[in-house]
Every structure is written in C-alpha cells, then in structure tokens.
Amino acid sequence: MAVSEESQQKRRDERVREIGFVHQVLRRPEFGAAAGCVLVLLFFALFAGDSGLFSARGTVNFLEVSAQLGILAVAVCLLMIGGEFDLSLGSMIAFAGVIIAIPSTVLGWPIWTCVLLAFAAAVIVGYVNGWLVVKTGLPSFIVTLATLFVLRGITLGLTRLITGRTQIPGIKELTEGDWLAPLFAGQFGGSVLVWLADQGLIDKRPDGLPTVQGIPVSILWWLGLTAVATWILLQTRFGNWIFTVGGDANAARNVGVPVAKVKIRLFIMSACAATLFAAIQVLSVGSADTSRGLQKEFEAIIAVVIGGTLLTGGYGSAIGAMFGALIFGVVQMGIFFTGIDTDWFKAFMGAMLLAAVLFNNYVRKKASEAR
Amino acid sequence: MAPLIELRDVSKHFGTVIALNGVSFAVRAGEVHCLLGDNGAGKSTLIKILSGVHAPTTGEIRLQDRPVQFASPRDALDHGIATVYQDLATVPLMSVARNFFAGREPVVGWGPFKRMDWPLIERVTREEMAHMGIDVRDPGQPVGTLSGGERQCLAIARAVYFGAKVLILDEPTSALGVHQAAVVLRLIVQARARGLGVIFITHNVHHAFPVADTITLLNRGRSLGTFAKDEIRRERVVEMMAGGRDLVDLEAELAALRRNGATLQ
C-alpha cells in the first residue's frame, strides 16, 4: 500500500514537469493581460481594420496614449504589489505641472531647473504619503485620498494666487534650446520613418514626408521603465522585499525586511512617475492646467489590475501593467477611430476591470491552493 | 556547559497588568524545552521577550552566561535566537525560494546590476528542505501550495540555515491535523539532533511529551516549576495547567447536569 502510494506520487510529479511549459505560461500573472491585448487587437483589426487605427498615424496615437498611462501604471504596479494605493497620483500630475509652469513663465527660470524642482517636490510628496501610511497604520486608500484633495487644492490655490487663472500657457517657446526638454517632449526615429515611407511601408503626405515624422519619446520611457521595473521585481533584493511586504507585512517584519523603508520608497516612485507624466504633457503640449491628471489614479489602477496584479498586494507583474496600459490605449483610440461614441469607452473599461479582478481572484485561489 | 539561553527572574508589566512574574528557566544545546500553559498564562509575552519584541521589566536574559538586551527582533536574530511564528512566518503567494531568503537575499554583481543569486538560492532551498525531509519539486512554486506542516518546515529550515542556535516555536502544531503535527514534531527532534536548543511553546500536553526533555509550566504569569520529563506524569501536568480545581469543578458540574438530564427524562 505504502509502496504503491509512493510510486503514484512519483508519477504525478513527473507529469507536473511534463506539462510544465504550458502550465508555467498560464500561471504567469501577465498572461491574462497579454491574452486580452491580443483579443482587443484582433477585434479592432476585424471591425476597424480600414479605419486608420493601424496606420502609422493611428498606431503612434494609440501607443502614445498607452505610453503615458503605462508610465504611471509601472510605478503604481510596484506600489500595489507592495500592498498600497496612491490616489493622490492624479493631483500630483497637476501639482508637478504647475511647479514646472509657474517658475518658468512667471520667474523666467530655465525649464530644466523647473523640471528638477518638480521631481524634488515629488520626492517630498511621496515621502509624506509613505511616512503617513507607515506611521499611522491607516489604509493608504484613506491617507492618499486626503492628499488627493490637499494637493489639488494647493495647486488650484497657488496657481490662481500667482497667475490669477487656472491655466498657464506659453511654455512651448521656453523649451526651445533647453537641454533637458527633449528628454520629455522630443521625438525619435524620424529618419527610420522616412526610410519606411520610401519603402512604401507607411503612408506619405502629399509633400513626400511620412505621415508621422517622429515617435514620441514617452514610448521609450514606457518601455524602458517597464524593463527596469521587471528587472527590479524579478532580479533584485528590493523586488523580493516588495513582494514580501505586500504579501504579508508582519511576516516581512519578522524576517527582517525594512517594511517602512520599502513602502516609503514605493510612494516616492509613484509620485515621481506622476511628475514624469506631467513633464511629458506640459512640455509637449506647452501649457499647464490645474485640472490635469483627473482620474489618472483610477486609470492606472485599472491598467495594473488588468495586468494581473492583485488589489490585495503581494502578486503582480510590470509587464502585465504594460499590457494593461496597451489595452487601454488601443480601446480608447479604437473606439475613436471606429466612430463609436467615445462615451462608451468608460463603460467598457469598467466592465474590463471587473472581469480582470474576477480572473485574478481565480488565479490567486489556484496559486494558494494546496496541490 | 553553559546554557544557550537563560532567563533569570524575568517579569513583564504592562501598566497595572503583570503579564509575567519572576519566570526563570534555561535551555541547553541539544535540548527541547517545552513551555506549557493555558491561554493567558503569559506564553506570548514570554515569546516576545525572548525574540526581542519586548524588553523585560525586571530580570535578565543571558546568552551563554553573558547578560544581553535585545534591541529589536532583528537583534535577537543576529544573536542566533530565531522565532518561528504560528502563521506569520511565510508569505503564501511567494515562491518557496523567495520565502526562504526573504530579508537576507544573497546577491551577485556590482552597483545597479546587483542581482539575486538565483542558482544559489534555488540550490540551497532544495538542499535545506531535503535535509528536513521534504522534497521540493519546484523552488518556484508558491508557498501557498505547501501543506501547513511543510510551511513550518520551511520556516524552521530557514532559521537553521541562517545560523540559529536557539529555535523558538510558537504553537507550531496547534493549527495542524494529527499527521501534520507529527511531521512538525519530527522536525523538532531533527533540530535537536543538529545541536540546537529548542523552545517549544504549546498548550497541548500530548504534543509536548513525546519530544520534550524538560518542561516549564506557566499559569497566570507565574512559573509553576521546571521539570525533567521523567520526573512528572502527563496527568499531573494537565491538572497543574488547568489549575487543578477547575477540572474538579467541571466534573462536579457535569455530574450535576447528568443528574438533571436523568430527572427530565
């Protein structure tokens, strides 16, 4: 009896290894988002294939939308794996935008100093968020809901006090000749696009130039940050700490992980991502606005959750968040290009979020079940 | 041979509450010391003092005959005192290997390219778990897929690997079934065979007796004495833990109930 049980055990082990590959792919947190991405792309290829969504122009459009959200989503992903939320993200975008705009337009500071100032402010805001969460032990949901309003209020108050209005235009001219600005508002790949157009692979305008003359640098930021975050999560000690802290803060403390330090750092990263988003937007659009970034915190959370990260922390993937943001961009631009009323977009994203959460819960149950 | 760890007349007060009152005992290498006590006996306070969460109000802790004061749980850990908590030891969603090295990840490389030494991590995890008699099929599998006993095993294997000299086990068997509890008891015996001092905290006499060398009984914050296992019988221990009188009262009450039941019928 004992012998047959043992041999059965061994056979089962071997079978687990045999189906290993498919099993492993299915078990990856980003699997759902990658599959969703393919579905969404297929859907629009079938129903909007000739609408221009997949032309050079359309592709760059949806990639840019995805990239801007994706930059936020990467940081939010790490924070959520670490078990926390940052609802002040959207307010931080407006706050950082105003910090870039006011000194440059009112005081005549060079753009690069204003951008650095905004990042310094982000470090402080992130630190305060993290410190409050760690010290008070309150849910970050509440703490950052408070900073959401505080930051938005300060942004509005300061801007109106100094400029008398809520919009600050005229930044485009100031970026010219600034050494740091191209890092946020630049484009790249122009010559490649010309070559592609010459080969007939992408459309040309009547004047012979390709319809798209450069790829926004935000796309590089998006891919680069996703790669760095993935490296952090999978390969570094800090990544292991993020998983431990989010999985069980008490267990983390018991094994000697510096829980407070990890959480504060994650909040700082989230505020810095918001500032990067703000810098890209302000410098490429050329104006700041106190109402920028509204609801971006929720969009980022949706992208991250679609990407397979658990709302409860301890599990997730930056690559998943990238796919989540890509789905967001494709659907948003796809609905626009197909001529469906864009009002439907939000309903679709809400439904998508619900489906993703249900799917994630199922995956988590599978992962924590005894085999 | 000096004891690995010794408590001398340790008391702990929380405001007006006297949680522990003058408790003393010592644990030697290769010895399993059971702390037996009912709920509220002061077991958790004692664990927190041993693991550096609380400092004793009076009395002292001595490690190999030198008095020490633990600044933090990490400090106690660095002194070789490892505590395995009942359910707060591992993160279920993380892999076995990630859990094993959580907080002490070995790294290779330089500067920003410093990375976890995955080959070492996976090899050590597999080896150390095998030492404890558990064959980890895949160090990448989530801890949630392990059984309760295997999770305790992971926590113990980890403590031993990182140089624990004294292992404090907080109710490691209380949430487990009979078979899993037996697995954990076997681990305790293995840890003893490796020359560790084990402090095994439990309220289950039947788990304490098979593995204990010495037993300290706690009741309402006081020590009722330390006994070598052969000095004392199980029934006597149960009686002392429950405070003796309680059981007598209970029997009288039950007898009364039976009588009433009889008259009702």
Tab-separated table of N, CA and C in Angstrom, chain B residues 113-248:
chain	number	residue	atom	x	y	z
B	113	PHE	N	23.678	46.771	-11.088
B	113	PHE	CA	23.420	45.455	-11.692
B	113	PHE	C	23.476	44.338	-10.660
B	114	LYS	N	23.486	44.726	-9.386
B	114	LYS	CA	23.453	43.744	-8.317
B	114	LYS	C	22.144	42.976	-8.422
B	115	ARG	N	22.242	41.665	-8.442
B	115	ARG	CA	21.020	40.889	-8.610
B	115	ARG	C	21.031	39.676	-7.700
B	116	MET	N	19.846	39.106	-7.518
B	116	MET	CA	19.734	37.933	-6.650
B	116	MET	C	20.474	36.765	-7.297
B	117	ASP	N	21.154	36.021	-6.455
B	117	ASP	CA	21.922	34.883	-6.939
B	117	ASP	C	20.993	33.669	-7.052
B	118	TRP	N	20.199	33.661	-8.134
B	118	TRP	CA	19.143	32.641	-8.243
B	118	TRP	C	19.652	31.200	-8.217
B	119	PRO	N	20.757	30.869	-8.920
B	119	PRO	CA	21.213	29.471	-8.853
B	119	PRO	C	21.497	29.034	-7.417
B	120	LEU	N	22.192	29.903	-6.664
B	120	LEU	CA	22.487	29.582	-5.270
B	120	LEU	C	21.201	29.454	-4.463
B	121	ILE	N	20.298	30.418	-4.669
B	121	ILE	CA	19.048	30.443	-3.910
B	121	ILE	C	18.259	29.153	-4.121
B	122	GLU	N	18.139	28.741	-5.383
B	122	GLU	CA	17.338	27.556	-5.667
B	122	GLU	C	18.009	26.293	-5.153
B	123	ARG	N	19.343	26.245	-5.302
B	123	ARG	CA	20.061	25.054	-4.847
B	123	ARG	C	19.946	24.913	-3.321
B	124	VAL	N	20.212	26.010	-2.601
B	124	VAL	CA	20.172	25.958	-1.143
B	124	VAL	C	18.776	25.620	-0.645
B	125	THR	N	17.763	26.238	-1.269
B	125	THR	CA	16.392	25.963	-0.846
B	125	THR	C	16.095	24.469	-0.954
B	126	ARG	N	16.448	23.905	-2.117
B	126	ARG	CA	16.159	22.494	-2.335
B	126	ARG	C	16.917	21.622	-1.335
B	127	GLU	N	18.208	21.948	-1.151
B	127	GLU	CA	19.037	21.148	-0.241
B	127	GLU	C	18.544	21.214	1.201
B	128	GLU	N	18.278	22.429	1.669
B	128	GLU	CA	17.899	22.591	3.069
B	128	GLU	C	16.542	21.961	3.357
B	129	MET	N	15.627	22.072	2.394
B	129	MET	CA	14.325	21.434	2.583
B	129	MET	C	14.476	19.919	2.556
B	130	ALA	N	15.390	19.431	1.723
B	130	ALA	CA	15.632	17.992	1.666
B	130	ALA	C	16.199	17.495	2.990
B	131	HIS	N	17.089	18.304	3.612
B	131	HIS	CA	17.619	17.963	4.931
B	131	HIS	C	16.508	17.719	5.934
B	132	MET	N	15.436	18.494	5.770
B	132	MET	CA	14.308	18.386	6.695
B	132	MET	C	13.340	17.300	6.230
B	133	GLY	N	13.722	16.630	5.145
B	133	GLY	CA	12.906	15.516	4.688
B	133	GLY	C	11.765	15.915	3.769
B	134	ILE	N	11.866	17.096	3.176
B	134	ILE	CA	10.803	17.495	2.249
B	134	ILE	C	11.402	17.739	0.865
B	135	ASP	N	10.854	17.041	-0.107
B	135	ASP	CA	11.354	17.146	-1.477
B	135	ASP	C	10.593	18.254	-2.189
B	136	VAL	N	11.265	19.396	-2.368
B	136	VAL	CA	10.617	20.495	-3.066
B	136	VAL	C	10.733	20.243	-4.559
B	137	ARG	N	9.584	20.025	-5.194
B	137	ARG	CA	9.610	19.714	-6.618
B	137	ARG	C	10.136	20.897	-7.405
B	138	ASP	N	9.650	22.087	-7.046
B	138	ASP	CA	9.992	23.281	-7.816
B	138	ASP	C	10.127	24.439	-6.829
B	139	PRO	N	11.354	24.949	-6.631
B	139	PRO	CA	11.529	26.052	-5.669
B	139	PRO	C	10.727	27.289	-6.066
B	140	GLY	N	10.223	27.305	-7.323
B	140	GLY	CA	9.445	28.443	-7.782
B	140	GLY	C	7.963	28.326	-7.459
B	141	GLN	N	7.551	27.220	-6.871
B	141	GLN	CA	6.124	27.069	-6.596
B	141	GLN	C	5.733	27.923	-5.385
B	142	PRO	N	4.522	28.481	-5.390
B	142	PRO	CA	4.116	29.333	-4.275
B	142	PRO	C	4.026	28.537	-2.981
B	143	VAL	N	4.370	29.203	-1.877
B	143	VAL	CA	4.296	28.553	-0.572
B	143	VAL	C	2.861	28.138	-0.251
B	144	GLY	N	1.898	28.868	-0.839
B	144	GLY	CA	0.501	28.521	-0.625
B	144	GLY	C	0.157	27.110	-1.051
B	145	THR	N	0.963	26.525	-1.933
B	145	THR	CA	0.676	25.165	-2.375
B	145	THR	C	1.246	24.131	-1.409
B	146	LEU	N	2.010	24.578	-0.403
B	146	LEU	CA	2.550	23.635	0.578
B	146	LEU	C	1.509	23.388	1.672
B	147	SER	N	1.666	22.264	2.355
B	147	SER	CA	0.776	21.991	3.477
B	147	SER	C	1.267	22.762	4.703
B	148	GLY	N	0.432	22.833	5.722
B	148	GLY	CA	0.794	23.577	6.931
B	148	GLY	C	2.101	23.095	7.541
B	149	GLY	N	2.277	21.766	7.587
B	149	GLY	CA	3.497	21.210	8.160
B	149	GLY	C	4.713	21.577	7.337
B	150	GLU	N	4.547	21.559	6.002
B	150	GLU	CA	5.668	21.907	5.119
B	150	GLU	C	6.053	23.370	5.276
B	151	ARG	N	5.047	24.223	5.538
B	151	ARG	CA	5.342	25.642	5.747
B	151	ARG	C	6.147	25.842	7.021
B	152	GLN	N	5.764	25.131	8.083
B	152	GLN	CA	6.539	25.193	9.325
B	152	GLN	C	7.962	24.732	9.059
B	153	CYS	N	8.047	23.686	8.232
B	153	CYS	CA	9.348	23.129	7.897
B	153	CYS	C	10.209	24.167	7.192
B	154	LEU	N	9.586	24.896	6.272
B	154	LEU	CA	10.313	25.951	5.563
B	154	LEU	C	10.845	26.986	6.547
B	155	ALA	N	9.987	27.394	7.473
B	155	ALA	CA	10.397	28.416	8.447
B	155	ALA	C	11.536	27.904	9.328
B	156	ILE	N	11.442	26.638	9.716
B	156	ILE	CA	12.484	26.072	10.576
B	156	ILE	C	13.787	25.887	9.800
B	157	ALA	N	13.662	25.350	8.585
B	157	ALA	CA	14.857	25.138	7.758
B	157	ALA	C	15.577	26.455	7.528
B	158	ARG	N	14.804	27.502	7.299
B	158	ARG	CA	15.363	28.824	7.068
B	158	ARG	C	16.118	29.311	8.312
B	159	ALA	N	15.491	29.151	9.474
B	159	ALA	CA	16.134	29.595	10.716
B	159	ALA	C	17.440	28.844	10.939
B	160	VAL	N	17.408	27.536	10.704
B	160	VAL	CA	18.602	26.729	10.923
B	160	VAL	C	19.706	27.140	9.954
B	161	TYR	N	19.313	27.352	8.663
B	161	TYR	CA	20.310	27.708	7.657
B	161	TYR	C	20.988	29.021	8.005
B	162	PHE	N	20.224	29.964	8.541
B	162	PHE	CA	20.803	31.269	8.844
B	162	PHE	C	21.426	31.319	10.239
B	163	GLY	N	21.787	30.144	10.748
B	163	GLY	CA	22.656	30.103	11.923
B	163	GLY	C	21.964	30.263	13.250
B	164	ALA	N	20.681	29.870	13.324
B	164	ALA	CA	20.018	29.944	14.623
B	164	ALA	C	20.653	28.948	15.584
B	165	LYS	N	20.841	29.368	16.826
B	165	LYS	CA	21.306	28.453	17.862
B	165	LYS	C	20.158	28.048	18.768
B	166	VAL	N	19.239	28.993	18.918
B	166	VAL	CA	18.041	28.707	19.700
B	166	VAL	C	16.837	28.912	18.787
B	167	LEU	N	15.964	27.918	18.768
B	167	LEU	CA	14.789	27.965	17.916
B	167	LEU	C	13.564	28.073	18.810
B	168	ILE	N	12.815	29.148	18.636
B	168	ILE	CA	11.599	29.296	19.431
B	168	ILE	C	10.412	29.005	18.535
B	169	LEU	N	9.625	28.002	18.898
B	169	LEU	CA	8.481	27.615	18.063
B	169	LEU	C	7.200	27.957	18.797
B	170	ASP	N	6.438	28.882	18.210
B	170	ASP	CA	5.221	29.358	18.850
B	170	ASP	C	4.032	28.541	18.364
B	171	GLU	N	3.555	27.649	19.208
B	171	GLU	CA	2.376	26.837	18.881
B	171	GLU	C	2.451	26.262	17.473
B	172	PRO	N	3.537	25.590	17.109
B	172	PRO	CA	3.678	25.164	15.709
B	172	PRO	C	2.696	24.070	15.328
B	173	THR	N	2.117	23.397	16.307
B	173	THR	CA	1.257	22.259	15.970
B	173	THR	C	-0.222	22.554	16.153
B	174	SER	N	-0.553	23.715	16.700
B	174	SER	CA	-1.945	23.885	17.143
B	174	SER	C	-2.928	23.959	15.985
B	175	ALA	N	-2.467	24.427	14.816
B	175	ALA	CA	-3.414	24.547	13.707
B	175	ALA	C	-3.381	23.319	12.800
B	176	LEU	N	-2.611	22.307	13.191
B	176	LEU	CA	-2.379	21.190	12.274
B	176	LEU	C	-3.147	19.940	12.658
B	177	GLY	N	-3.401	19.116	11.657
B	177	GLY	CA	-4.012	17.817	11.905
B	177	GLY	C	-3.001	16.869	12.529
B	178	VAL	N	-3.467	15.679	12.840
B	178	VAL	CA	-2.629	14.729	13.556
B	178	VAL	C	-1.362	14.402	12.760
B	179	HIS	N	-1.543	14.123	11.470
B	179	HIS	CA	-0.400	13.720	10.649
B	179	HIS	C	0.599	14.859	10.512
B	180	GLN	N	0.097	16.066	10.192
B	180	GLN	CA	0.979	17.226	10.012
B	180	GLN	C	1.693	17.567	11.315
B	181	ALA	N	0.986	17.435	12.434
B	181	ALA	CA	1.604	17.720	13.729
B	181	ALA	C	2.770	16.773	13.951
B	182	ALA	N	2.580	15.513	13.546
B	182	ALA	CA	3.661	14.537	13.697
B	182	ALA	C	4.878	14.949	12.870
B	183	VAL	N	4.617	15.512	11.663
B	183	VAL	CA	5.718	15.979	10.822
B	183	VAL	C	6.509	17.059	11.554
B	184	VAL	N	5.802	17.982	12.172
B	184	VAL	CA	6.472	19.089	12.863
B	184	VAL	C	7.228	18.581	14.085
B	185	LEU	N	6.625	17.634	14.814
B	185	LEU	CA	7.318	17.079	15.991
B	185	LEU	C	8.620	16.410	15.557
B	186	ARG	N	8.577	15.739	14.392
B	186	ARG	CA	9.788	15.105	13.872
B	186	ARG	C	10.851	16.176	13.561
B	187	LEU	N	10.401	17.319	13.035
B	187	LEU	CA	11.328	18.416	12.742
B	187	LEU	C	12.001	18.901	14.025
B	188	ILE	N	11.227	18.952	15.092
B	188	ILE	CA	11.778	19.411	16.366
B	188	ILE	C	12.888	18.467	16.831
B	189	VAL	N	12.615	17.181	16.688
B	189	VAL	CA	13.625	16.190	17.081
B	189	VAL	C	14.867	16.330	16.206
B	190	GLN	N	14.643	16.604	14.899
B	190	GLN	CA	15.784	16.783	13.997
B	190	GLN	C	16.615	18.005	14.374
B	191	ALA	N	15.924	19.091	14.731
B	191	ALA	CA	16.639	20.309	15.118
B	191	ALA	C	17.477	20.039	16.366
B	192	ARG	N	16.914	19.263	17.287
B	192	ARG	CA	17.666	18.918	18.496
B	192	ARG	C	18.899	18.100	18.141
B	193	ALA	N	18.711	17.168	17.199
B	193	ALA	CA	19.837	16.315	16.808
B	193	ALA	C	20.952	17.141	16.169
B	194	ARG	N	20.588	18.282	15.570
B	194	ARG	CA	21.609	19.147	14.991
B	194	ARG	C	22.267	20.042	16.036
B	195	GLY	N	21.883	19.870	17.291
B	195	GLY	CA	22.551	20.612	18.360
B	195	GLY	C	21.927	21.957	18.674
B	196	LEU	N	20.709	22.172	18.192
B	196	LEU	CA	20.049	23.428	18.537
B	196	LEU	C	19.340	23.298	19.877
B	197	GLY	N	19.174	24.439	20.523
B	197	GLY	CA	18.285	24.470	21.673
B	197	GLY	C	16.908	24.851	21.162
B	198	VAL	N	15.897	24.070	21.544
B	198	VAL	CA	14.559	24.343	21.026
B	198	VAL	C	13.634	24.731	22.176
B	199	ILE	N	12.954	25.854	22.024
B	199	ILE	CA	11.905	26.219	22.975
B	199	ILE	C	10.582	26.020	22.260
B	200	PHE	N	9.814	25.055	22.740
B	200	PHE	CA	8.606	24.623	22.057
B	200	PHE	C	7.416	25.060	22.902
B	201	ILE	N	6.671	26.017	22.389
B	201	ILE	CA	5.550	26.565	23.155
B	201	ILE	C	4.262	25.917	22.682
B	202	THR	N	3.489	25.420	23.603
B	202	THR	CA	2.271	24.729	23.216
B	202	THR	C	1.310	24.682	24.406
B	203	HIS	N	0.050	24.385	24.120
B	203	HIS	CA	-0.852	24.098	25.239
B	203	HIS	C	-1.318	22.645	25.164
B	204	ASN	N	-0.691	21.909	24.254
B	204	ASN	CA	-1.099	20.521	24.045
B	204	ASN	C	-0.081	19.564	24.684
B	205	VAL	N	-0.472	18.989	25.795
B	205	VAL	CA	0.425	18.111	26.542
B	205	VAL	C	0.864	16.916	25.698
B	206	HIS	N	-0.061	16.449	24.839
B	206	HIS	CA	0.248	15.247	24.052
B	206	HIS	C	1.244	15.535	22.940
B	207	HIS	N	1.379	16.800	22.561
B	207	HIS	CA	2.436	17.143	21.628
B	207	HIS	C	3.738	17.409	22.364
B	208	ALA	N	3.640	17.911	23.574
B	208	ALA	CA	4.842	18.259	24.342
B	208	ALA	C	5.577	17.002	24.806
B	209	PHE	N	4.858	16.030	25.304
B	209	PHE	CA	5.522	14.891	25.949
B	209	PHE	C	6.422	14.055	25.039
B	210	PRO	N	6.018	13.763	23.819
B	210	PRO	CA	6.900	12.901	23.001
B	210	PRO	C	8.257	13.515	22.699
B	211	VAL	N	8.379	14.845	22.672
B	211	VAL	CA	9.646	15.440	22.242
B	211	VAL	C	10.392	16.163	23.355
B	212	ALA	N	9.716	16.467	24.473
B	212	ALA	CA	10.321	17.341	25.484
B	212	ALA	C	11.442	16.647	26.249
B	213	ASP	N	12.482	17.420	26.599
B	213	ASP	CA	13.458	16.969	27.581
B	213	ASP	C	13.107	17.558	28.936
B	214	THR	N	12.780	18.852	28.902
B	214	THR	CA	12.345	19.491	30.142
B	214	THR	C	11.058	20.259	29.863
B	215	ILE	N	10.306	20.480	30.907
B	215	ILE	CA	9.015	21.154	30.773
B	215	ILE	C	8.913	22.250	31.821
B	216	THR	N	8.533	23.445	31.349
B	216	THR	CA	8.220	24.508	32.310
B	216	THR	C	6.747	24.803	32.185
B	217	LEU	N	6.081	24.844	33.341
B	217	LEU	CA	4.649	25.085	33.340
B	217	LEU	C	4.378	26.528	33.709
B	218	LEU	N	3.546	27.164	32.913
B	218	LEU	CA	3.175	28.547	33.208
B	218	LEU	C	1.701	28.591	33.562
B	219	ASN	N	1.392	29.408	34.547
B	219	ASN	CA	-0.005	29.639	34.856
B	219	ASN	C	-0.184	31.052	35.388
B	220	ARG	N	-1.035	31.812	34.756
B	220	ARG	CA	-1.347	33.182	35.153
B	220	ARG	C	-0.090	34.006	35.397
B	221	GLY	N	0.842	33.930	34.455
B	221	GLY	CA	2.038	34.759	34.510
B	221	GLY	C	3.139	34.249	35.421
B	222	ARG	N	2.899	33.148	36.113
B	222	ARG	CA	3.930	32.623	37.004
B	222	ARG	C	4.384	31.247	36.535
B	223	SER	N	5.615	30.919	36.864
B	223	SER	CA	6.103	29.576	36.577
B	223	SER	C	5.709	28.652	37.717
B	224	LEU	N	5.120	27.507	37.338
B	224	LEU	CA	4.768	26.520	38.358
B	224	LEU	C	5.913	25.542	38.574
B	225	GLY	N	7.038	25.804	37.883
B	225	GLY	CA	8.198	24.948	38.083
B	225	GLY	C	8.692	24.345	36.784
B	226	THR	N	9.952	23.954	36.773
B	226	THR	CA	10.549	23.294	35.629
B	226	THR	C	10.856	21.858	36.026
B	227	PHE	N	10.487	20.928	35.156
B	227	PHE	CA	10.648	19.512	35.472
B	227	PHE	C	11.346	18.789	34.334
B	228	ALA	N	12.175	17.834	34.697
B	228	ALA	CA	12.649	16.905	33.671
B	228	ALA	C	11.464	16.018	33.305
B	229	LYS	N	11.405	15.569	32.048
B	229	LYS	CA	10.209	14.866	31.610
B	229	LYS	C	9.918	13.633	32.471
B	230	ASP	N	10.982	12.899	32.817
B	230	ASP	CA	10.730	11.654	33.553
B	230	ASP	C	10.308	11.917	34.991
B	231	GLU	N	10.434	13.173	35.444
B	231	GLU	CA	10.059	13.480	36.829
B	231	GLU	C	8.560	13.612	37.030
B	232	ILE	N	7.847	13.777	35.913
B	232	ILE	CA	6.451	14.191	36.080
B	232	ILE	C	5.561	13.422	35.112
B	233	ARG	N	4.335	13.148	35.529
B	233	ARG	CA	3.407	12.410	34.687
B	233	ARG	C	2.500	13.371	33.920
B	234	ARG	N	2.003	12.907	32.782
B	234	ARG	CA	1.110	13.710	31.956
B	234	ARG	C	-0.093	14.232	32.728
B	235	GLU	N	-0.730	13.327	33.479
B	235	GLU	CA	-1.977	13.695	34.155
B	235	GLU	C	-1.732	14.827	35.142
B	236	ARG	N	-0.568	14.744	35.781
B	236	ARG	CA	-0.221	15.765	36.770
B	236	ARG	C	-0.044	17.125	36.054
B	237	VAL	N	0.563	17.082	34.864
B	237	VAL	CA	0.783	18.313	34.105
B	237	VAL	C	-0.555	18.937	33.705
B	238	VAL	N	-1.433	18.094	33.186
B	238	VAL	CA	-2.747	18.596	32.776
B	238	VAL	C	-3.447	19.252	33.951
B	239	GLU	N	-3.345	18.584	35.085
B	239	GLU	CA	-4.002	19.075	36.273
B	239	GLU	C	-3.437	20.444	36.668
B	240	MET	N	-2.091	20.555	36.637
B	240	MET	CA	-1.460	21.799	37.046
B	240	MET	C	-1.793	22.932	36.073
B	241	MET	N	-1.820	22.585	34.762
B	241	MET	CA	-2.110	23.606	33.767
B	241	MET	C	-3.490	24.196	33.960
B	242	ALA	N	-4.440	23.334	34.191
B	242	ALA	CA	-5.815	23.792	34.321
B	242	ALA	C	-6.053	24.388	35.701
B	243	GLY	N	-5.042	24.349	36.538
B	243	GLY	CA	-5.203	24.887	37.872
B	243	GLY	C	-5.905	23.894	38.781
B	244	GLY	N	-5.899	22.572	38.397
B	244	GLY	CA	-6.403	21.533	39.285
B	244	GLY	C	-7.869	21.699	39.625
B	245	ARG	N	-8.179	22.720	40.353
B	245	ARG	CA	-9.534	22.874	40.860
B	245	ARG	C	-10.558	22.952	39.734
B	246	ASP	N	-10.194	23.651	38.654
B	246	ASP	CA	-11.138	23.814	37.541
B	246	ASP	C	-11.696	22.488	37.071
B	247	LEU	N	-10.801	21.515	36.951
B	247	LEU	CA	-11.250	20.217	36.434
B	247	LEU	C	-12.169	19.533	37.424
B	248	VAL	N	-11.839	19.641	38.695
B	248	VAL	CA	-12.695	19.048	39.725
B	248	VAL	C	-14.071	19.697	39.669
